[in-house]
C-alpha cells in the first residue's frame, strides 16, 4: 500500500493498513486535470535534483486537489494519506488489481475519509431540500458507494475545501439521497444483515467509467474477491453474482428487473438478458430495494431438507445453466413457479416464473411475456392459490392490445401449502447464446415438476420424486386423466369429421337427384 506523506509529499510503502494512521480521499475524477503517480514521481525527482531545503516544495508543485487533501489531513494531525490519483501505479496491472481488491479494506481502516464535492458550495445547509449537496455528481458514481459506507468517519468538503458536515451529522440526508440505510452508514447495522437485492439497489443508478467497475466497486459490499480482468466488460458482473451465490444463501439476488411493476413491454422485442437468472448490471435492481429475506428452511419440510442434503440452497454451475433445487409449483405444461425465501416490502412471498426451453425439458429460462394469459388459462387450478403482479398494473391504460406484460417475479397473495415438493433443474443464468441448451439426457435426480389438480376444489401437489404410495397413486391418476382427456378429444374430432363428411355426401346425392346433368361434371 503506497501512502503519501502529508508534510513532505513523498511516498511511503507499507505492508498493510494497520501499520500507520492515515486518511483517504474520495472524489470524482476531473478529465485531464489529475496528476498520476508518474507525475508526482517526476516532481519528487526534480525536487531531489534541485536539492531544495524546503520540505514542502513537492506539494507546492502538486495539483490543488492533492495539495489541499494533504493540508486537511495534516491539520487533523494525520501524517499520511491515500488517494487513487497518485498512490496507484496504473501502468502496472498487478498493482491495479491489488488496489481494486484491497480498496474496501483500505477505506475501512482509514482514520478519516475526506469526501471532496467539487460542485457544491459551502454557503448552504446540506439538509435543505434544495441544497446542491443532494444533487452532487459525487452521489452518482459507482466507486463512491463503498467509499461512503466503509469508513467509520467521513468528512464532506465543498469545492473550496470547507467542511460541509460529517457522515454521522448528515446520515439522514445521505439515506434519502443514496438509499443506503442510516444504520449501515453509521455502522450501527451490520452490512451483511441487508438483503443482497437491497445492497445491489444502492448501485442501480450509479455510473462508472469502465463497465467492469460496476462489479469491482461492489466487491467489498459483499465481502468477496474475484480476479480483476479489465476488458471483460459485462462478464465481470456475472462473475460477481456467481461468487455471491457461492458464499451466501440469500436468493434475493434473483429478484430484479421490472417483473413486479412497470413492465409493459412489446412482446415481439426479445431481450435475451431478461430471461436469465442473473442480471446484466446493477441497474436491473433499481426496483428491488424493498426485498427481504427469510430462512430457506421455511419453504420445505424436514424430510425434504434431509433428502436435499441439509442446508439449502446449493448451486452447481454447468454449461447448461445453474443446477439447483427449488420448491416448485406447476402452472401448466411449460410454465412453473420457483418459490423464493423472499418477501416484498408488504410482506408478500415471491416466486420466480420459469419456462421450459424447447430443446430440453429440464432447462428453464426466467420470465414470460403474457403472464396474465397463462394465469387465466389455468385459473381453475390456481383458484386456491391466487397471486398477481403489482396492483399498480391493474387497468394500466398504457398497456395496449398489441403489448404484453413481461413478468419475472410474482407475488403470492396467500400462504402456500405447508409441504411443497422440490425439483432439481437447470436454469439459464447467462444469455442462452453462451450456454449449451441441452443437458445430459439422463441425469440422476432430475424430476418433473409437481402437477396441480383440483379435486373437490382443493389444491393437490404431487412430486414425481415422492416415493410414498399416495404420491404414486396421484401421479398415476393424473396421467390416466390426461390420457382420457386426450382420447376424448381425439374421439370428438373424429366424430365431427364423420358428421361433416356424411352431410357432404347427402348434399351431393340430393343435388344429383335434382340435376342429373351434374353427374357429367
Coordinates of C-alpha atoms in Angstrom, one line a residue:
X1 CA 0.0 0.0 0.0
X2 CA 1.6 3.3 -1.1
X3 CA 0.9 6.3 1.1
X4 CA 1.7 10.0 0.6
X5 CA 3.4 12.0 3.4
X6 CA 1.1 15.0 4.0
X7 CA 4.1 17.1 5.1
X8 CA 6.8 16.3 2.6
X9 CA 4.8 15.0 -0.4
X10 CA 6.9 11.8 -0.6
X11 CA 5.7 8.3 -0.9
X12 CA 6.0 5.6 1.7
X13 CA 5.2 1.9 1.1
X14 CA 3.6 -0.1 4.0
X15 CA 2.7 -3.8 4.0
X16 CA -0.8 -3.2 5.5
X17 CA -3.3 -0.6 6.6
X18 CA -2.8 -1.4 10.2
X19 CA 0.9 -0.2 10.2
X20 CA 0.2 3.6 10.3
X21 CA -2.6 6.1 10.8
X22 CA -3.7 7.5 7.5
X23 CA -6.6 9.4 5.8
X24 CA -8.2 8.6 2.4
X25 CA -9.7 10.9 -0.3
X26 CA -12.9 10.2 -2.1
X27 CA -13.6 12.3 -5.1
X28 CA -14.9 12.5 -8.7
X29 CA -12.2 12.5 -11.4
X30 CA -11.7 15.6 -13.5
X31 CA -10.7 14.8 -17.1
X32 CA -7.2 15.9 -18.0
X33 CA -6.6 17.7 -14.7
X34 CA -5.4 14.9 -12.4
X35 CA -1.8 14.1 -11.6
X36 CA -0.8 10.5 -11.7
X37 CA 1.8 8.5 -9.8
X38 CA 4.3 9.1 -12.6
X39 CA 3.6 12.9 -12.5
X40 CA 4.2 13.1 -8.8
X41 CA 7.2 10.9 -9.0
X42 CA 8.6 13.3 -11.6
X43 CA 8.0 16.3 -9.3
X44 CA 9.9 14.4 -6.5
X45 CA 12.8 13.7 -8.8
X46 CA 13.0 17.4 -9.8
X47 CA 13.0 18.4 -6.2
X48 CA 15.8 16.0 -5.5
X49 CA 17.8 17.4 -8.4
X50 CA 17.4 21.0 -7.1
X51 CA 18.5 19.9 -3.6
X52 CA 15.8 22.1 -2.2
X53 CA 15.8 22.6 1.6
X54 CA 12.1 23.3 1.6
X55 CA 10.4 20.1 2.5
X56 CA 7.1 21.3 1.2
X57 CA 8.3 22.1 -2.3
X58 CA 6.9 18.9 -3.7
X59 CA 3.4 19.7 -2.6
X60 CA 3.7 23.2 -3.9
X61 CA 4.2 21.8 -7.4
X62 CA 1.4 19.2 -6.9
X63 CA -2.2 19.8 -8.1
X64 CA -4.6 21.8 -5.9
X65 CA -6.6 18.6 -5.2
X66 CA -3.5 16.7 -3.9
X67 CA -2.2 19.7 -2.0
X68 CA -5.5 20.6 -0.3
X69 CA -6.2 17.0 0.7
X70 CA -2.7 16.8 2.3
X71 CA -3.3 20.1 4.1
X72 CA -6.6 18.8 5.6
X73 CA -5.1 15.6 6.8
X74 CA -2.1 17.4 8.3
X75 CA -4.4 19.9 10.1
X76 CA -6.1 16.9 11.6
X77 CA -2.8 15.5 12.8
X78 CA -2.6 12.7 10.2
X79 CA 0.8 12.2 8.7
X80 CA -0.2 10.1 5.7
X81 CA -3.0 10.0 3.1
X82 CA -4.0 7.6 0.4
X83 CA -5.7 8.7 -2.8
X84 CA -6.3 6.8 -6.0
X85 CA -5.0 9.8 -8.0
X86 CA -1.3 9.3 -7.3
X87 CA -0.9 6.3 -5.0
X88 CA -1.5 3.7 -7.6
X89 CA 0.9 3.0 -10.5
X90 CA -1.7 2.5 -13.2
X91 CA 0.9 1.2 -15.6
X92 CA 1.1 -1.9 -13.5
X93 CA -1.8 -4.3 -14.0
X94 CA -0.8 -6.2 -10.9
X95 CA -0.8 -3.1 -8.7
X96 CA -4.2 -2.0 -10.1
X97 CA -5.6 -5.4 -9.4
X98 CA -4.3 -5.4 -5.9
X99 CA -5.6 -2.0 -5.2
X100 CA -9.1 -2.8 -6.5
X101 CA -9.3 -5.9 -4.3
X102 CA -7.9 -4.1 -1.2
X103 CA -9.7 -0.8 -1.6
X104 CA -12.7 -1.5 0.7
X105 CA -10.3 -2.7 3.4
X106 CA -8.1 0.4 3.0
X107 CA -11.2 2.7 3.4
X108 CA -12.4 0.7 6.3
X109 CA -9.2 1.1 8.3
X110 CA -8.7 4.8 7.5
X111 CA -8.8 7.3 10.3
X112 CA -11.0 9.5 8.2
X113 CA -12.2 9.8 4.7
X114 CA -12.4 13.2 3.0
X115 CA -15.2 13.3 0.5
X116 CA -14.5 16.2 -1.9
X117 CA -17.6 17.5 -3.7
X118 CA -16.2 19.9 -6.3
X119 CA -19.7 21.0 -7.4
X120 CA -21.1 22.1 -4.0
X121 CA -20.5 25.4 -2.3
X122 CA -20.1 25.8 1.4
X123 CA -22.6 28.7 1.8
X124 CA -25.7 26.5 2.1
X125 CA -27.1 23.9 4.5
X126 CA -26.8 20.4 3.0
X127 CA -30.0 19.4 5.0
X128 CA -32.2 21.8 2.9
X129 CA -34.3 20.0 0.3
X130 CA -33.0 22.4 -2.4
X131 CA -29.3 22.0 -1.4
X132 CA -26.9 21.3 -4.2
X133 CA -25.3 18.7 -1.9
X134 CA -28.2 16.4 -2.7
X135 CA -27.6 16.7 -6.4
X136 CA -23.8 16.4 -6.4
X137 CA -22.4 14.1 -9.0
X138 CA -20.3 12.5 -6.3
X139 CA -23.5 10.6 -5.3
X140 CA -23.9 9.2 -8.8
X141 CA -20.5 7.5 -9.1
X142 CA -20.0 3.8 -8.6
X143 CA -16.9 3.9 -6.5
X144 CA -18.2 6.5 -4.1
X145 CA -20.7 4.0 -2.8
X146 CA -18.2 1.8 -0.9
X147 CA -16.2 4.9 -0.1
X148 CA -19.1 6.3 2.0
X149 CA -20.1 3.0 3.6
X150 CA -16.7 1.5 4.5
X151 CA -15.0 4.3 6.6
X152 CA -16.2 4.9 10.2
X153 CA -15.6 8.7 9.8
X154 CA -16.3 10.7 6.6
X155 CA -16.0 14.5 6.3
X156 CA -17.6 16.2 3.4
X157 CA -15.7 19.1 1.8
X158 CA -17.0 21.8 -0.5
X159 CA -15.5 23.0 -3.8
X160 CA -13.3 25.5 -1.8
X161 CA -12.4 22.7 0.7
X162 CA -14.5 23.9 3.6
X163 CA -16.3 21.4 5.8
X164 CA -20.0 20.7 4.9
X165 CA -20.5 18.1 7.7
X166 CA -19.7 14.6 8.7
X167 CA -21.3 11.3 7.7
X168 CA -23.0 10.9 11.1
X169 CA -24.3 14.5 11.0
X170 CA -25.7 14.1 7.5
X171 CA -26.8 10.4 7.8
X172 CA -30.5 11.1 7.2
X173 CA -29.7 13.3 4.2
X174 CA -27.4 10.6 2.8
X175 CA -30.0 7.9 3.3
X176 CA -32.6 10.0 1.4
X177 CA -30.1 10.7 -1.4
X178 CA -28.4 7.3 -1.8
X179 CA -30.9 4.8 -0.5
X180 CA -28.3 3.4 1.9
X181 CA -29.8 2.7 5.3
X182 CA -28.8 5.2 8.0
X183 CA -27.8 2.4 10.3
X184 CA -25.4 1.0 7.7
X185 CA -23.8 4.4 7.2
X186 CA -23.2 4.9 10.9
X187 CA -22.1 1.2 11.3
X188 CA -24.9 0.5 13.8
X189 CA -26.4 -2.1 11.4
X190 CA -24.2 -4.9 10.0
X191 CA -23.9 -4.8 6.3
X192 CA -24.4 -8.5 5.9
X193 CA -27.9 -8.2 7.5
X194 CA -29.1 -6.3 4.5
X195 CA -30.5 -8.4 1.6
X196 CA -28.4 -8.8 -1.5
X197 CA -31.1 -7.3 -3.6
X198 CA -31.2 -4.2 -1.5
X199 CA -27.4 -3.7 -1.5
X200 CA -27.5 -4.1 -5.3
X201 CA -30.2 -1.4 -5.5
X202 CA -27.9 1.1 -3.9
X203 CA -25.7 0.9 -7.0
X204 CA -28.5 0.7 -9.5
X205 CA -28.4 4.3 -10.6
X206 CA -24.6 4.9 -10.2
X207 CA -22.2 5.2 -13.1
X208 CA -18.7 4.0 -13.7
X209 CA -16.2 5.0 -16.4
X210 CA -15.3 1.4 -17.1
X211 CA -18.1 -1.3 -17.3
X212 CA -16.1 -3.8 -15.2
X213 CA -16.1 -1.4 -12.3
X214 CA -19.9 -1.9 -11.9
X215 CA -18.9 -5.2 -10.4
X216 CA -15.5 -4.4 -8.9
X217 CA -16.8 -1.5 -6.9
X218 CA -19.3 -3.8 -5.1
X219 CA -16.8 -6.5 -4.0
X220 CA -16.4 -5.0 -0.5
X221 CA -20.1 -4.7 0.0
X222 CA -20.5 -8.5 -0.3
X223 CA -17.1 -9.4 1.3
X224 CA -15.9 -11.4 -1.7
X225 CA -12.9 -11.4 -4.1
X226 CA -12.8 -12.3 -7.8
X227 CA -9.9 -12.0 -10.2
X228 CA -9.7 -8.5 -11.7
X229 CA -9.7 -8.6 -15.5
X230 CA -10.3 -5.3 -17.2
X231 CA -11.5 -5.8 -20.7
X232 CA -14.1 -8.5 -19.8
X233 CA -17.0 -6.0 -19.9
X234 CA -20.4 -7.1 -18.5
X235 CA -18.9 -10.6 -17.8
X236 CA -17.5 -9.1 -14.6
X237 CA -20.9 -8.5 -13.1
X238 CA -22.0 -12.1 -13.9
X239 CA -18.9 -13.4 -12.2
X240 CA -19.7 -11.2 -9.2
X241 CA -23.1 -12.7 -8.9
X242 CA -21.9 -16.3 -9.3
X243 CA -19.4 -15.7 -6.4
X244 CA -22.2 -14.2 -4.3
X245 CA -24.2 -17.4 -4.8
X246 CA -21.2 -19.5 -3.7
X247 CA -20.9 -17.6 -0.4
X248 CA -24.5 -16.8 0.7
X249 CA -27.9 -18.4 0.9
X250 CA -29.6 -15.1 0.0
X251 CA -31.8 -15.7 -3.1
X252 CA -33.0 -12.1 -3.3
X253 CA -30.2 -11.9 -5.9
X254 CA -32.8 -13.4 -8.3
X255 CA -35.4 -10.6 -7.7
X256 CA -34.6 -7.9 -10.2
X257 CA -36.0 -6.3 -13.3
X258 CA -39.4 -4.8 -14.0
X259 CA -41.2 -8.1 -13.4
X260 CA -43.3 -6.7 -10.5
X261 CA -44.1 -3.3 -11.6
X262 CA -43.6 -1.1 -14.7
X263 CA -43.4 -3.9 -17.1
X264 CA -45.5 -3.0 -20.2
X265 CA -43.1 -4.3 -22.9
X266 CA -43.7 -5.2 -26.6
X267 CA -43.7 -9.0 -26.6
X268 CA -42.1 -9.0 -30.1
X269 CA -39.0 -7.3 -28.8
X270 CA -37.0 -10.2 -27.3
X271 CA -34.3 -9.2 -24.8
X272 CA -32.2 -12.3 -24.1
X273 CA -30.7 -10.9 -20.9
X274 CA -34.0 -10.5 -19.1
X275 CA -34.7 -14.3 -19.5
X276 CA -31.7 -15.3 -17.4
X277 CA -31.4 -15.9 -13.6
X278 CA -28.6 -13.3 -13.2
X279 CA -28.8 -9.7 -14.1
X280 CA -26.5 -8.0 -16.6
X281 CA -25.8 -4.9 -14.5
X282 CA -26.7 -3.3 -11.1
X283 CA -29.3 -1.1 -12.9
X284 CA -31.6 -4.2 -13.0
X285 CA -32.0 -3.9 -9.2
X286 CA -33.5 -0.4 -9.3
X287 CA -36.9 -1.7 -8.0
X288 CA -35.5 -4.3 -5.6
X289 CA -34.8 -2.1 -2.5
X290 CA -37.8 -3.5 -0.6
X291 CA -36.9 -7.2 -0.9
X292 CA -36.4 -9.0 2.4
X293 CA -35.1 -12.5 3.0
X294 CA -36.5 -15.3 5.2
X295 CA -34.9 -18.7 6.1
X296 CA -34.8 -21.2 3.2
X297 CA -35.9 -23.9 5.6
X298 CA -39.3 -22.2 5.9
X299 CA -40.1 -23.4 2.3
X300 CA -39.7 -27.2 2.7
X301 CA -40.3 -29.8 5.4
X302 CA -37.6 -31.6 7.4
X303 CA -37.9 -34.8 5.3
X304 CA -37.1 -32.8 2.1
X305 CA -34.3 -31.0 3.8
X306 CA -32.7 -34.3 4.6
X307 CA -33.3 -35.6 1.1
X308 CA -31.7 -32.4 -0.4
X309 CA -28.6 -32.9 1.7
X310 CA -29.2 -30.5 4.6
X311 CA -28.5 -26.8 4.0
X312 CA -30.3 -25.1 1.2
X313 CA -29.7 -23.9 -1.4
X314 CA -26.7 -25.4 -3.2
X315 CA -25.7 -24.4 -6.8
X316 CA -23.8 -26.3 -9.4
X317 CA -22.5 -24.2 -12.3
X318 CA -22.7 -26.1 -15.6
X319 CA -22.6 -25.3 -19.3
X320 CA -26.4 -25.7 -19.3
X321 CA -27.1 -23.2 -16.6
X322 CA -27.2 -23.3 -12.8
X323 CA -28.4 -26.7 -11.5
X324 CA -30.2 -26.4 -8.2
X325 CA -33.2 -27.4 -6.1
X326 CA -36.3 -25.2 -5.9
X327 CA -39.7 -25.7 -4.3
X328 CA -41.9 -25.8 -7.4
X329 CA -45.5 -25.3 -8.4
X330 CA -46.6 -26.1 -11.9
X331 CA -48.7 -23.7 -13.9
X332 CA -49.3 -25.8 -17.0
X333 CA -47.1 -27.9 -19.2
X334 CA -44.4 -25.3 -19.8
X335 CA -44.7 -22.7 -17.0
X336 CA -43.9 -23.2 -13.3
X337 CA -43.1 -21.2 -10.2
X338 CA -39.9 -21.5 -8.2
X339 CA -40.7 -20.3 -4.7
X340 CA -38.1 -18.0 -3.1
X341 CA -37.4 -17.4 0.5
X342 CA -38.1 -13.7 -0.1
X343 CA -40.7 -11.1 0.8
X344 CA -41.6 -7.8 -0.8
X345 CA -41.9 -4.6 1.1
X346 CA -45.5 -5.5 2.0
X347 CA -44.6 -9.0 3.3
X348 CA -45.8 -10.8 0.2
X349 CA -44.0 -14.0 -0.7
X350 CA -42.2 -14.1 -4.0
X351 CA -41.8 -16.7 -6.7
X352 CA -39.8 -16.8 -10.0
X353 CA -41.7 -17.5 -13.2
X354 CA -39.9 -20.2 -15.1
X355 CA -40.5 -21.5 -18.6
X356 CA -39.1 -24.7 -20.1
X357 CA -37.0 -24.3 -23.2
X358 CA -37.9 -26.1 -26.4
X359 CA -34.7 -28.1 -26.6
X360 CA -34.6 -29.6 -23.1
X361 CA -37.4 -30.2 -20.6
X362 CA -35.1 -29.7 -17.6
X363 CA -33.6 -26.4 -18.8
X364 CA -35.6 -23.3 -17.9
X365 CA -35.5 -19.6 -18.7
X366 CA -36.8 -17.0 -16.3
X367 CA -39.9 -14.9 -17.1
X368 CA -42.6 -15.0 -19.7
X369 CA -44.5 -12.4 -21.8
X370 CA -48.2 -12.6 -21.3
X371 CA -48.3 -13.9 -17.7
X372 CA -52.0 -12.8 -17.3
X373 CA -52.9 -15.1 -20.3
X374 CA -51.2 -18.1 -18.7
X375 CA -52.8 -17.3 -15.3
X376 CA -56.3 -17.0 -16.9
X377 CA -55.9 -20.3 -18.7
X378 CA -55.2 -22.2 -15.5
X379 CA -57.5 -20.2 -13.3
X380 CA -59.5 -23.2 -12.1
X381 CA -56.3 -25.0 -10.9
X382 CA -55.0 -21.9 -9.2
X383 CA -58.2 -20.8 -7.5
X384 CA -57.0 -21.7 -4.1
X385 CA -53.6 -20.1 -4.6
X386 CA -54.2 -16.7 -6.2
X387 CA -51.4 -14.3 -7.0
X388 CA -50.9 -11.2 -9.1
X389 CA -48.2 -8.9 -10.2
X390 CA -48.0 -5.4 -8.7
X391 CA -51.5 -4.0 -8.3
X392 CA -50.4 -0.8 -10.0
X393 CA -50.5 -2.7 -13.3
X394 CA -54.3 -3.4 -13.0
X395 CA -56.1 -1.3 -15.6
X396 CA -52.9 0.4 -16.7
X397 CA -54.1 2.5 -19.7
X398 CA -50.6 2.5 -21.2
X399 CA -50.8 -1.2 -21.9
X400 CA -52.4 -1.7 -25.3
X401 CA -53.8 -4.8 -27.1
X402 CA -50.5 -5.1 -29.0
X403 CA -48.4 -5.3 -25.9
X404 CA -47.9 -8.0 -23.4
X405 CA -46.6 -7.9 -19.8
X406 CA -43.2 -9.5 -19.3
X407 CA -43.1 -11.0 -15.8
X408 CA -40.1 -12.5 -13.9
X409 CA -41.4 -12.4 -10.4
X410 CA -44.9 -12.8 -9.0
X411 CA -46.3 -12.3 -5.5
X412 CA -48.4 -14.9 -3.8
X413 CA -51.3 -13.3 -2.0
X414 CA -52.0 -16.2 0.3
X415 CA -49.7 -18.6 2.2
X416 CA -48.5 -21.6 0.3
X417 CA -49.1 -25.1 1.5
X418 CA -47.1 -26.4 4.4
X419 CA -45.4 -29.1 2.4
X420 CA -44.1 -28.1 -1.0
X421 CA -42.3 -30.7 -3.2
X422 CA -38.9 -29.7 -4.6
X423 CA -37.4 -30.3 -8.0
X424 CA -33.9 -30.2 -9.3
X425 CA -33.5 -28.4 -12.6
X426 CA -31.2 -26.2 -14.8
X427 CA -31.9 -22.5 -15.1
X428 CA -30.2 -20.4 -17.7
X429 CA -28.1 -17.9 -15.6
X430 CA -26.4 -16.3 -18.6
X431 CA -27.6 -15.3 -22.1
X432 CA -28.6 -18.5 -23.9
X433 CA -26.1 -17.9 -26.7
X434 CA -23.3 -18.5 -24.1
X435 CA -24.8 -21.8 -22.8
X436 CA -25.3 -25.3 -24.1
X437 CA -29.1 -25.7 -24.2
X438 CA -29.3 -29.4 -23.9
X439 CA -28.1 -31.1 -20.7
X440 CA -27.3 -34.9 -20.4
X441 CA -30.3 -37.0 -21.4
X442 CA -30.3 -39.0 -18.2
X443 CA -29.2 -37.2 -15.1
X444 CA -29.8 -38.7 -11.7
X445 CA -32.2 -36.7 -9.5
X446 CA -33.8 -34.7 -12.3
X447 CA -37.5 -34.8 -11.8
X448 CA -40.6 -33.4 -13.5
X449 CA -42.4 -30.6 -11.8
X450 CA -45.3 -31.3 -9.4
X451 CA -48.7 -31.1 -11.1
X452 CA -51.6 -29.0 -9.9
X453 CA -55.1 -30.7 -9.8
X454 CA -58.3 -29.5 -8.3
X455 CA -60.4 -32.5 -7.0
X456 CA -63.1 -31.3 -4.6
X457 CA -61.8 -27.7 -5.1
X458 CA -58.6 -28.5 -3.1
X459 CA -55.1 -27.8 -4.4
X460 CA -53.2 -31.1 -4.7
X461 CA -49.4 -31.0 -5.3
X462 CA -47.6 -34.2 -6.3
X463 CA -43.9 -34.5 -6.7
X464 CA -42.7 -37.3 -9.0
X465 CA -39.9 -37.9 -6.6
X466 CA -42.4 -38.8 -3.8
X467 CA -41.9 -42.5 -3.2
X468 CA -45.0 -42.8 -1.0
X469 CA -47.9 -44.9 -2.2
X470 CA -50.2 -41.9 -2.1
X471 CA -47.9 -39.8 -4.3
X472 CA -47.5 -42.7 -6.8
X473 CA -51.3 -43.1 -6.9
X474 CA -51.9 -39.5 -7.6
X475 CA -49.3 -39.4 -10.3
X476 CA -50.9 -42.5 -12.0
X477 CA -54.4 -40.9 -11.6
X478 CA -53.1 -37.7 -13.1
X479 CA -51.6 -39.5 -16.1
X480 CA -54.7 -41.5 -16.5
X481 CA -56.9 -38.4 -16.6
X482 CA -54.6 -36.9 -19.1
X483 CA -54.9 -40.0 -21.3
X484 CA -58.7 -40.0 -21.0
X485 CA -58.9 -36.3 -21.9
X486 CA -56.6 -36.9 -24.9
X487 CA -58.7 -39.8 -26.1
X488 CA -62.0 -38.0 -25.7
X489 CA -60.6 -35.0 -27.6
X490 CA -59.4 -37.2 -30.4
X491 CA -62.8 -39.1 -30.5
X492 CA -64.7 -35.8 -30.6
X493 CA -62.6 -34.6 -33.6
X494 CA -63.2 -37.9 -35.5
X495 CA -66.9 -37.7 -34.7
X496 CA -67.2 -34.2 -36.0
X497 CA -65.2 -35.1 -39.2
X498 CA -67.5 -38.1 -39.9
X499 CA -70.6 -36.0 -39.3
X500 CA -69.5 -33.3 -41.7
X501 CA -68.4 -35.9 -44.3
X502 CA -71.9 -37.5 -44.1
X503 CA -73.6 -34.2 -44.6
X504 CA -71.5 -33.6 -47.6
X505 CA -72.4 -37.0 -49.2
X506 CA -76.1 -36.4 -48.5
X507 CA -75.9 -33.0 -50.1
X508 CA -74.2 -34.3 -53.2
X509 CA -76.8 -37.1 -53.6
X510 CA -79.7 -34.5 -53.2
X511 CA -78.1 -32.3 -55.8
X512 CA -77.6 -35.1 -58.3
X513 CA -81.3 -36.2 -57.9
X514 CA -82.5 -32.7 -58.8
X515 CA -80.0 -32.1 -61.5
X516 CA -78.9 -35.4 -63.3
X517 CA -76.6 -33.4 -65.6
X518 CA -74.2 -32.8 -62.6
X519 CA -73.1 -36.4 -63.0
X520 CA -71.4 -35.5 -66.3
X521 CA -69.5 -32.8 -64.5

